Amino acid sequence: RHWRIVALEEALFLVAFLAFVAVRWANPDLWHPFRGGEKPMDFAYLIAIVRSTTIPPYDPWFAGGYLNYYYFGQFIVATLIKGTGILPEVAYNLAVPLLFALTAGGAFSIVYNLASAMRQRSENRLGPGWGPAAAGVAAVFLVTVLGNLGNAVQLARTAWSQVTSTLPPEGDPFHVWFWFTSRMMPGQLSITEFPAWTFLFADLHAHLIAIPFALLVVGLSLNLAMAAEDRGFRWSALTVPLAALALAVGSLAAINTW
C-alpha cells in the first residue's frame, strides 16, 4: 500500500551510500600521519575481531590478552566482513558509507512518520500531499549534512585562497583546516563533533557506529508511543515494540558505552 514511500526511502539510502562511497574513494587512506586520528586503532580492533574465533576477541596490543574496550559496533561490521569475504581494509571504507546511509534512512523515517502522524491527528488536514515526505528529506540534510556549516565556510575560504594566492592570518580560527568546527570551546579539550564532521573524518569508532543505532532507538520510541496511543496500554499490543526497543537500547549501550 505504501510502495512509493518505500521506494523513496530506498532511493535516499542508495544515494547517501554511493555519495559517501565517492567521498571515501577520494581519500581511502586508513592512516593519520598528522594531528592524530584513530583509524589505526579502529582498524586493529576490527582485524582482531575478524580473526578471533572466540569472544572476547584478542587484544592486538597485548599478546595473550583480550580486548577490554567496547567493541560491539565493530563486531557488527566484522560480521558483515565475514559474511561477504571482503578484505577488511576495503570493508572499512564501505562500512562508513553504510553507517552514513543508515543514518540518513533513520532520520527520514523518524521525521516522515512523526509528520504523518501529526497530520493525521490534526483537525486541519489541508495542504500538499508531499508534506511528510518533504519533512523527511529535509531531516536527512539537517542531520547528516547541515549540522554545522563551518566546514563549508572553510572549504569556500580555502578555495578562495587558492585562487587569490592569499592565506588567512594565523590568528584566524578558520586557518586550522577542518579541526576548528569540532573544537568549539577555545582553551578546552571538549570535543563538539557533529555527524557531518564525524563521517567525513571517518574513524570507525564507537561514537560513529552508534549514530544510526541512536536514531533507531528514537524511531522505536516513537513507534511505541504511537502504538500505545492507537491501541491503548495493552501488554499484548505493546510486547513487540517494547522488546524491539529494549534490544536497541541494550545494543546501544554495548556499542558506545559513553
PDB file of C-alpha atoms in Angstrom:
ATOM      1  CA  ARG A   1       0.000   0.000   0.000  1.00  0.00           C
ATOM      2  CA  HIS A   2       2.916   2.368   0.594  1.00  0.00           C
ATOM      3  CA  TRP A   3       5.306   1.325  -2.147  1.00  0.00           C
ATOM      4  CA  ARG A   4       6.008   4.913  -3.209  1.00  0.00           C
ATOM      5  CA  ILE A   5       7.355   5.964   0.177  1.00  0.00           C
ATOM      6  CA  VAL A   6       9.301   2.690   0.463  1.00  0.00           C
ATOM      7  CA  ALA A   7      10.836   3.347  -2.972  1.00  0.00           C
ATOM      8  CA  LEU A   8      11.699   6.918  -1.962  1.00  0.00           C
ATOM      9  CA  GLU A   9      13.451   5.797   1.202  1.00  0.00           C
ATOM     10  CA  GLU A  10      15.380   3.070  -0.629  1.00  0.00           C
ATOM     11  CA  ALA A  11      16.439   5.662  -3.218  1.00  0.00           C
ATOM     12  CA  LEU A  12      17.596   8.048  -0.468  1.00  0.00           C
ATOM     13  CA  PHE A  13      19.560   5.225   1.145  1.00  0.00           C
ATOM     14  CA  LEU A  14      21.310   4.335  -2.120  1.00  0.00           C
ATOM     15  CA  VAL A  15      22.096   7.964  -2.960  1.00  0.00           C
ATOM     16  CA  ALA A  16      23.537   8.582   0.509  1.00  0.00           C
ATOM     17  CA  PHE A  17      25.565   5.356   0.379  1.00  0.00           C
ATOM     18  CA  LEU A  18      27.011   5.938  -3.083  1.00  0.00           C
ATOM     19  CA  ALA A  19      27.732   9.599  -2.358  1.00  0.00           C
ATOM     20  CA  PHE A  20      29.781   8.671   0.671  1.00  0.00           C
ATOM     21  CA  VAL A  21      31.486   5.825  -1.173  1.00  0.00           C
ATOM     22  CA  ALA A  22      32.702   8.553  -3.532  1.00  0.00           C
ATOM     23  CA  VAL A  23      33.964  10.559  -0.537  1.00  0.00           C
ATOM     24  CA  ARG A  24      35.911   7.580   0.816  1.00  0.00           C
ATOM     25  CA  TRP A  25      37.141   6.735  -2.685  1.00  0.00           C
ATOM     26  CA  ALA A  26      38.661  10.212  -2.891  1.00  0.00           C
ATOM     27  CA  ASN A  27      40.515   9.680   0.403  1.00  0.00           C
ATOM     28  CA  PRO A  28      40.713   5.972   1.284  1.00  0.00           C
ATOM     29  CA  ASP A  29      43.828   6.251   3.463  1.00  0.00           C
ATOM     30  CA  LEU A  30      43.473   4.481   6.822  1.00  0.00           C
ATOM     31  CA  TRP A  31      46.432   6.190   8.447  1.00  0.00           C
ATOM     32  CA  HIS A  32      46.751   9.636  10.020  1.00  0.00           C
ATOM     33  CA  PRO A  33      50.307  10.963   9.755  1.00  0.00           C
ATOM     34  CA  PHE A  34      49.271  14.389  11.105  1.00  0.00           C
ATOM     35  CA  ARG A  35      47.206  15.609  14.068  1.00  0.00           C
ATOM     36  CA  GLY A  36      46.185  12.228  15.384  1.00  0.00           C
ATOM     37  CA  GLY A  37      43.140  10.266  14.376  1.00  0.00           C
ATOM     38  CA  GLU A  38      42.120   6.785  15.472  1.00  0.00           C
ATOM     39  CA  LYS A  39      41.936   4.817  12.235  1.00  0.00           C
ATOM     40  CA  PRO A  40      44.980   2.646  13.107  1.00  0.00           C
ATOM     41  CA  MET A  41      43.423   1.730  16.461  1.00  0.00           C
ATOM     42  CA  ASP A  42      39.971   1.133  14.971  1.00  0.00           C
ATOM     43  CA  PHE A  43      41.432  -0.940  12.151  1.00  0.00           C
ATOM     44  CA  ALA A  44      43.488  -3.026  14.580  1.00  0.00           C
ATOM     45  CA  TYR A  45      40.377  -3.737  16.669  1.00  0.00           C
ATOM     46  CA  LEU A  46      38.381  -4.604  13.558  1.00  0.00           C
ATOM     47  CA  ILE A  47      41.001  -7.068  12.317  1.00  0.00           C
ATOM     48  CA  ALA A  48      41.274  -8.618  15.784  1.00  0.00           C
ATOM     49  CA  ILE A  49      37.520  -9.249  15.824  1.00  0.00           C
ATOM     50  CA  VAL A  50      37.552 -10.661  12.288  1.00  0.00           C
ATOM     51  CA  ARG A  51      40.411 -13.041  13.137  1.00  0.00           C
ATOM     52  CA  SER A  52      39.178 -14.139  16.560  1.00  0.00           C
ATOM     53  CA  THR A  53      37.358 -17.450  16.844  1.00  0.00           C
ATOM     54  CA  THR A  54      36.040 -16.764  20.341  1.00  0.00           C
ATOM     55  CA  ILE A  55      34.580 -13.838  22.261  1.00  0.00           C
ATOM     56  CA  PRO A  56      36.024 -11.634  23.695  1.00  0.00           C
ATOM     57  CA  PRO A  57      38.475 -11.005  20.819  1.00  0.00           C
ATOM     58  CA  TYR A  58      42.195 -10.975  21.390  1.00  0.00           C
ATOM     59  CA  ASP A  59      43.911  -7.694  22.250  1.00  0.00           C
ATOM     60  CA  PRO A  60      46.017  -6.570  19.248  1.00  0.00           C
ATOM     61  CA  TRP A  61      48.242  -4.502  21.556  1.00  0.00           C
ATOM     62  CA  PHE A  62      48.863  -7.064  24.311  1.00  0.00           C
ATOM     63  CA  ALA A  63      49.838 -10.639  23.462  1.00  0.00           C
ATOM     64  CA  GLY A  64      47.737 -13.148  25.384  1.00  0.00           C
ATOM     65  CA  GLY A  65      45.230 -10.519  26.459  1.00  0.00           C
ATOM     66  CA  TYR A  66      41.639  -9.881  25.494  1.00  0.00           C
ATOM     67  CA  LEU A  67      40.038  -6.751  24.148  1.00  0.00           C
ATOM     68  CA  ASN A  68      38.691  -4.748  27.082  1.00  0.00           C
ATOM     69  CA  TYR A  69      37.181  -1.972  25.007  1.00  0.00           C
ATOM     70  CA  TYR A  70      33.549  -1.593  23.897  1.00  0.00           C
ATOM     71  CA  TYR A  71      33.590  -3.298  20.520  1.00  0.00           C
ATOM     72  CA  PHE A  72      30.065  -4.480  19.768  1.00  0.00           C
ATOM     73  CA  GLY A  73      29.649  -1.971  16.929  1.00  0.00           C
ATOM     74  CA  GLN A  74      32.794  -3.243  15.259  1.00  0.00           C
ATOM     75  CA  PHE A  75      31.603  -6.790  15.914  1.00  0.00           C
ATOM     76  CA  ILE A  76      28.557  -5.994  13.753  1.00  0.00           C
ATOM     77  CA  VAL A  77      30.842  -4.675  10.997  1.00  0.00           C
ATOM     78  CA  ALA A  78      33.116  -7.708  11.341  1.00  0.00           C
ATOM     79  CA  THR A  79      30.086  -9.994  10.931  1.00  0.00           C
ATOM     80  CA  LEU A  80      29.360  -8.346   7.577  1.00  0.00           C
ATOM     81  CA  ILE A  81      33.022  -8.744   6.626  1.00  0.00           C
ATOM     82  CA  LYS A  82      32.971 -12.442   7.473  1.00  0.00           C
ATOM     83  CA  GLY A  83      29.703 -12.895   5.585  1.00  0.00           C
ATOM     84  CA  THR A  84      30.866 -11.153   2.414  1.00  0.00           C
ATOM     85  CA  GLY A  85      34.549 -12.105   2.376  1.00  0.00           C
ATOM     86  CA  ILE A  86      35.571  -8.526   1.592  1.00  0.00           C
ATOM     87  CA  LEU A  87      39.083  -7.558   2.675  1.00  0.00           C
ATOM     88  CA  PRO A  88      38.955  -5.575   5.948  1.00  0.00           C
ATOM     89  CA  GLU A  89      40.865  -2.604   4.501  1.00  0.00           C
ATOM     90  CA  VAL A  90      38.232  -2.345   1.746  1.00  0.00           C
ATOM     91  CA  ALA A  91      35.292  -3.141   4.027  1.00  0.00           C
ATOM     92  CA  TYR A  92      36.374  -0.355   6.388  1.00  0.00           C
ATOM     93  CA  ASN A  93      35.771   2.172   3.616  1.00  0.00           C
ATOM     94  CA  LEU A  94      32.391   0.585   2.840  1.00  0.00           C
ATOM     95  CA  ALA A  95      31.268   0.427   6.467  1.00  0.00           C
ATOM     96  CA  VAL A  96      31.455   4.196   6.945  1.00  0.00           C
ATOM     97  CA  PRO A  97      29.203   4.917   3.922  1.00  0.00           C
ATOM     98  CA  LEU A  98      26.827   2.170   5.102  1.00  0.00           C
ATOM     99  CA  LEU A  99      26.504   3.782   8.537  1.00  0.00           C
ATOM    100  CA  PHE A 100      26.067   7.189   6.884  1.00  0.00           C
ATOM    101  CA  ALA A 101      23.267   5.809   4.696  1.00  0.00           C
ATOM    102  CA  LEU A 102      21.609   4.135   7.692  1.00  0.00           C
ATOM    103  CA  THR A 103      21.725   7.479   9.496  1.00  0.00           C
ATOM    104  CA  ALA A 104      20.071   9.181   6.525  1.00  0.00           C
ATOM    105  CA  GLY A 105      17.395   6.481   6.347  1.00  0.00           C
ATOM    106  CA  GLY A 106      16.739   6.646  10.082  1.00  0.00           C
ATOM    107  CA  ALA A 107      16.387  10.426  10.059  1.00  0.00           C
ATOM    108  CA  PHE A 108      13.969  10.260   7.128  1.00  0.00           C
ATOM    109  CA  SER A 109      11.853   7.516   8.694  1.00  0.00           C
ATOM    110  CA  ILE A 110      11.516   9.232  12.077  1.00  0.00           C
ATOM    111  CA  VAL A 111      10.533  12.634  10.732  1.00  0.00           C
ATOM    112  CA  TYR A 112       8.305  11.249   7.974  1.00  0.00           C
ATOM    113  CA  ASN A 113       6.314   9.147  10.431  1.00  0.00           C
ATOM    114  CA  LEU A 114       6.179  11.929  13.011  1.00  0.00           C
ATOM    115  CA  ALA A 115       4.971  14.466  10.434  1.00  0.00           C
ATOM    116  CA  SER A 116       2.481  11.956   9.025  1.00  0.00           C
ATOM    117  CA  ALA A 117       1.105  11.188  12.492  1.00  0.00           C
ATOM    118  CA  MET A 118       0.787  14.893  13.316  1.00  0.00           C
ATOM    119  CA  ARG A 119      -1.075  15.460  10.069  1.00  0.00           C
ATOM    120  CA  GLN A 120      -3.481  12.586  10.736  1.00  0.00           C
ATOM    121  CA  ARG A 121      -4.195  13.847  14.239  1.00  0.00           C
ATOM    122  CA  SER A 122      -4.657  17.455  13.163  1.00  0.00           C
ATOM    123  CA  GLU A 123      -8.060  18.883  12.524  1.00  0.00           C
ATOM    124  CA  ASN A 124      -6.676  20.878   9.624  1.00  0.00           C
ATOM    125  CA  ARG A 125      -5.612  18.230   7.107  1.00  0.00           C
ATOM    126  CA  LEU A 126      -5.302  20.607   4.191  1.00  0.00           C
ATOM    127  CA  GLY A 127      -2.010  21.153   2.452  1.00  0.00           C
ATOM    128  CA  PRO A 128       0.218  19.464  -0.103  1.00  0.00           C
ATOM    129  CA  GLY A 129       0.267  15.677  -0.063  1.00  0.00           C
ATOM    130  CA  TRP A 130       4.054  15.591  -0.067  1.00  0.00           C
ATOM    131  CA  GLY A 131       4.387  17.333   3.300  1.00  0.00           C
ATOM    132  CA  PRO A 132       5.669  14.397   5.420  1.00  0.00           C
ATOM    133  CA  ALA A 133       7.997  13.214   2.649  1.00  0.00           C
ATOM    134  CA  ALA A 134       9.439  16.709   2.250  1.00  0.00           C
ATOM    135  CA  ALA A 135       9.937  16.919   6.015  1.00  0.00           C
ATOM    136  CA  GLY A 136      11.743  13.571   5.947  1.00  0.00           C
ATOM    137  CA  VAL A 137      14.057  14.645   3.137  1.00  0.00           C
ATOM    138  CA  ALA A 138      14.794  17.889   4.987  1.00  0.00           C
ATOM    139  CA  ALA A 139      15.644  15.854   8.091  1.00  0.00           C
ATOM    140  CA  VAL A 140      18.187  13.843   6.100  1.00  0.00           C
ATOM    141  CA  PHE A 141      20.089  17.011   5.187  1.00  0.00           C
ATOM    142  CA  LEU A 142      19.693  18.627   8.619  1.00  0.00           C
ATOM    143  CA  VAL A 143      21.043  15.568  10.439  1.00  0.00           C
ATOM    144  CA  THR A 144      23.758  14.302   8.077  1.00  0.00           C
ATOM    145  CA  VAL A 145      24.971  17.388   6.185  1.00  0.00           C
ATOM    146  CA  LEU A 146      23.843  20.709   7.647  1.00  0.00           C
ATOM    147  CA  GLY A 147      24.514  20.148  11.333  1.00  0.00           C
ATOM    148  CA  ASN A 148      27.362  22.634  11.190  1.00  0.00           C
ATOM    149  CA  LEU A 149      28.270  24.812   8.211  1.00  0.00           C
ATOM    150  CA  GLY A 150      31.735  25.689   9.499  1.00  0.00           C
ATOM    151  CA  ASN A 151      33.417  23.186   7.206  1.00  0.00           C
ATOM    152  CA  ALA A 152      31.524  24.634   4.217  1.00  0.00           C
ATOM    153  CA  VAL A 153      32.881  28.069   5.163  1.00  0.00           C
ATOM    154  CA  GLN A 154      36.378  26.607   5.476  1.00  0.00           C
ATOM    155  CA  LEU A 155      36.099  24.945   2.085  1.00  0.00           C
ATOM    156  CA  ALA A 156      34.969  28.188   0.434  1.00  0.00           C
ATOM    157  CA  ARG A 157      37.719  30.230   2.082  1.00  0.00           C
ATOM    158  CA  THR A 158      40.374  27.684   1.190  1.00  0.00           C
ATOM    159  CA  ALA A 159      39.214  27.647  -2.438  1.00  0.00           C
ATOM    160  CA  TRP A 160      39.286  31.457  -2.455  1.00  0.00           C
ATOM    161  CA  SER A 161      42.797  31.493  -1.001  1.00  0.00           C
ATOM    162  CA  GLN A 162      43.939  29.153  -3.763  1.00  0.00           C
ATOM    163  CA  VAL A 163      42.503  31.477  -6.410  1.00  0.00           C
ATOM    164  CA  THR A 164      43.898  34.679  -4.885  1.00  0.00           C
ATOM    165  CA  SER A 165      47.149  33.143  -3.520  1.00  0.00           C
ATOM    166  CA  THR A 166      46.397  34.554  -0.060  1.00  0.00           C
ATOM    167  CA  LEU A 167      46.144  32.644   3.196  1.00  0.00           C
ATOM    168  CA  PRO A 168      44.044  33.536   6.251  1.00  0.00           C
ATOM    169  CA  PRO A 169      46.076  35.075   9.093  1.00  0.00           C
ATOM    170  CA  GLU A 170      47.479  32.704  11.701  1.00  0.00           C
ATOM    171  CA  GLY A 171      45.074  34.013  14.337  1.00  0.00           C
ATOM    172  CA  ASP A 172      42.051  33.258  12.189  1.00  0.00           C
ATOM    173  CA  PRO A 173      40.297  30.166  13.618  1.00  0.00           C
ATOM    174  CA  PHE A 174      39.441  29.058  10.088  1.00  0.00           C
ATOM    175  CA  HIS A 175      43.166  28.879   9.347  1.00  0.00           C
ATOM    176  CA  VAL A 176      43.182  25.488  11.104  1.00  0.00           C
ATOM    177  CA  TRP A 177      41.586  23.367   8.410  1.00  0.00           C
ATOM    178  CA  PHE A 178      38.788  21.008   9.404  1.00  0.00           C
ATOM    179  CA  TRP A 179      39.501  20.638  13.147  1.00  0.00           C
ATOM    180  CA  PHE A 180      38.147  24.015  14.225  1.00  0.00           C
ATOM    181  CA  THR A 181      34.472  23.081  13.938  1.00  0.00           C
ATOM    182  CA  SER A 182      34.872  20.057  16.224  1.00  0.00           C
ATOM    183  CA  ARG A 183      36.581  22.065  18.992  1.00  0.00           C
ATOM    184  CA  MET A 184      34.198  24.958  19.512  1.00  0.00           C
ATOM    185  CA  MET A 185      35.272  25.954  23.041  1.00  0.00           C
ATOM    186  CA  PRO A 186      38.720  27.614  22.964  1.00  0.00           C
ATOM    187  CA  GLY A 187      41.182  26.608  25.646  1.00  0.00           C
ATOM    188  CA  GLN A 188      39.432  23.315  26.367  1.00  0.00           C
ATOM    189  CA  LEU A 189      39.750  19.750  25.141  1.00  0.00           C
ATOM    190  CA  SER A 190      35.980  19.448  24.800  1.00  0.00           C
ATOM    191  CA  ILE A 191      35.025  17.562  21.630  1.00  0.00           C
ATOM    192  CA  THR A 192      31.984  19.079  19.931  1.00  0.00           C
ATOM    193  CA  GLU A 193      31.655  16.839  16.897  1.00  0.00           C
ATOM    194  CA  PHE A 194      28.545  16.696  14.741  1.00  0.00           C
ATOM    195  CA  PRO A 195      27.546  13.904  12.323  1.00  0.00           C
ATOM    196  CA  ALA A 196      28.871  15.518   9.137  1.00  0.00           C
ATOM    197  CA  TRP A 197      32.277  16.082  10.744  1.00  0.00           C
ATOM    198  CA  THR A 198      32.385  12.588  12.257  1.00  0.00           C
ATOM    199  CA  PHE A 199      31.563  10.854   8.991  1.00  0.00           C
ATOM    200  CA  LEU A 200      33.994  12.985   6.979  1.00  0.00           C
ATOM    201  CA  PHE A 201      36.788  12.228   9.451  1.00  0.00           C
ATOM    202  CA  ALA A 202      35.723   8.586   9.044  1.00  0.00           C
ATOM    203  CA  ASP A 203      37.213   6.990  12.142  1.00  0.00           C
ATOM    204  CA  LEU A 204      35.273   3.733  12.520  1.00  0.00           C
ATOM    205  CA  HIS A 205      34.914   4.484  16.198  1.00  0.00           C
ATOM    206  CA  ALA A 206      32.188   3.675  18.692  1.00  0.00           C
ATOM    207  CA  HIS A 207      30.566   7.109  18.617  1.00  0.00           C
ATOM    208  CA  LEU A 208      30.295   6.981  14.815  1.00  0.00           C
ATOM    209  CA  ILE A 209      28.826   3.473  14.728  1.00  0.00           C
ATOM    210  CA  ALA A 210      26.333   4.467  17.441  1.00  0.00           C
ATOM    211  CA  ILE A 211      24.729   7.290  15.418  1.00  0.00           C
ATOM    212  CA  PRO A 212      22.311   5.185  13.314  1.00  0.00           C
ATOM    213  CA  PHE A 213      21.547   2.993  16.332  1.00  0.00           C
ATOM    214  CA  ALA A 214      20.706   6.095  18.383  1.00  0.00           C
ATOM    215  CA  LEU A 215      18.248   7.059  15.646  1.00  0.00           C
ATOM    216  CA  LEU A 216      16.891   3.517  15.775  1.00  0.00           C
ATOM    217  CA  VAL A 217      16.159   3.992  19.487  1.00  0.00           C
ATOM    218  CA  VAL A 218      14.414   7.292  18.746  1.00  0.00           C
ATOM    219  CA  GLY A 219      12.357   5.661  15.994  1.00  0.00           C
ATOM    220  CA  LEU A 220      11.355   2.700  18.136  1.00  0.00           C
ATOM    221  CA  SER A 221      10.420   5.052  20.982  1.00  0.00           C
ATOM    222  CA  LEU A 222       8.197   6.966  18.568  1.00  0.00           C
ATOM    223  CA  ASN A 223       6.730   3.664  17.375  1.00  0.00           C
ATOM    224  CA  LEU A 224       5.986   2.626  20.971  1.00  0.00           C
ATOM    225  CA  ALA A 225       4.308   5.952  21.779  1.00  0.00           C
ATOM    226  CA  MET A 226       2.190   5.828  18.629  1.00  0.00           C
ATOM    227  CA  ALA A 227       1.233   2.183  19.226  1.00  0.00           C
ATOM    228  CA  ALA A 228       0.197   2.987  22.796  1.00  0.00           C
ATOM    229  CA  GLU A 229      -1.942   5.870  21.625  1.00  0.00           C
ATOM    230  CA  ASP A 230      -3.572   3.847  18.835  1.00  0.00           C
ATOM    231  CA  ARG A 231      -4.148   0.599  20.746  1.00  0.00           C
ATOM    232  CA  GLY A 232      -4.108   1.651  24.374  1.00  0.00           C
ATOM    233  CA  PHE A 233      -1.705   0.407  27.020  1.00  0.00           C
ATOM    234  CA  ARG A 234      -2.381  -3.270  26.499  1.00  0.00           C
ATOM    235  CA  TRP A 235       0.633  -5.510  27.042  1.00  0.00           C
ATOM    236  CA  SER A 236      -0.447  -7.847  24.244  1.00  0.00           C
ATOM    237  CA  ALA A 237      -0.263  -4.975  21.757  1.00  0.00           C
ATOM    238  CA  LEU A 238       2.960  -3.453  23.100  1.00  0.00           C
ATOM    239  CA  THR A 239       5.066  -6.581  23.641  1.00  0.00           C
ATOM    240  CA  VAL A 240       6.811  -6.470  20.256  1.00  0.00           C
ATOM    241  CA  PRO A 241       7.526  -2.687  20.300  1.00  0.00           C
ATOM    242  CA  LEU A 242       8.848  -2.943  23.864  1.00  0.00           C
ATOM    243  CA  ALA A 243      11.046  -5.942  23.047  1.00  0.00           C
ATOM    244  CA  ALA A 244      12.485  -4.205  19.974  1.00  0.00           C
ATOM    245  CA  LEU A 245      13.177  -1.031  21.975  1.00  0.00           C
ATOM    246  CA  ALA A 246      14.846  -2.999  24.787  1.00  0.00           C
ATOM    247  CA  LEU A 247      17.098  -4.782  22.288  1.00  0.00           C
ATOM    248  CA  ALA A 248      18.049  -1.497  20.592  1.00  0.00           C
ATOM    249  CA  VAL A 249      18.783   0.328  23.872  1.00  0.00           C
ATOM    250  CA  GLY A 250      20.838  -2.604  25.150  1.00  0.00           C
ATOM    251  CA  SER A 251      22.764  -2.760  21.890  1.00  0.00           C
ATOM    252  CA  LEU A 252      23.426   0.979  22.016  1.00  0.00           C
ATOM    253  CA  ALA A 253      24.949   0.626  25.481  1.00  0.00           C
ATOM    254  CA  ALA A 254      27.282  -2.100  24.204  1.00  0.00           C
ATOM    255  CA  ILE A 255      28.176  -0.238  21.012  1.00  0.00           C
ATOM    256  CA  ASN A 256      29.166   3.027  22.701  1.00  0.00           C
ATOM    257  CA  THR A 257      29.348   2.777  26.482  1.00  0.00           C
ATOM    258  CA  TRP A 258      29.820   6.525  26.865  1.00  0.00           C
TER     259      TRP A 258
END
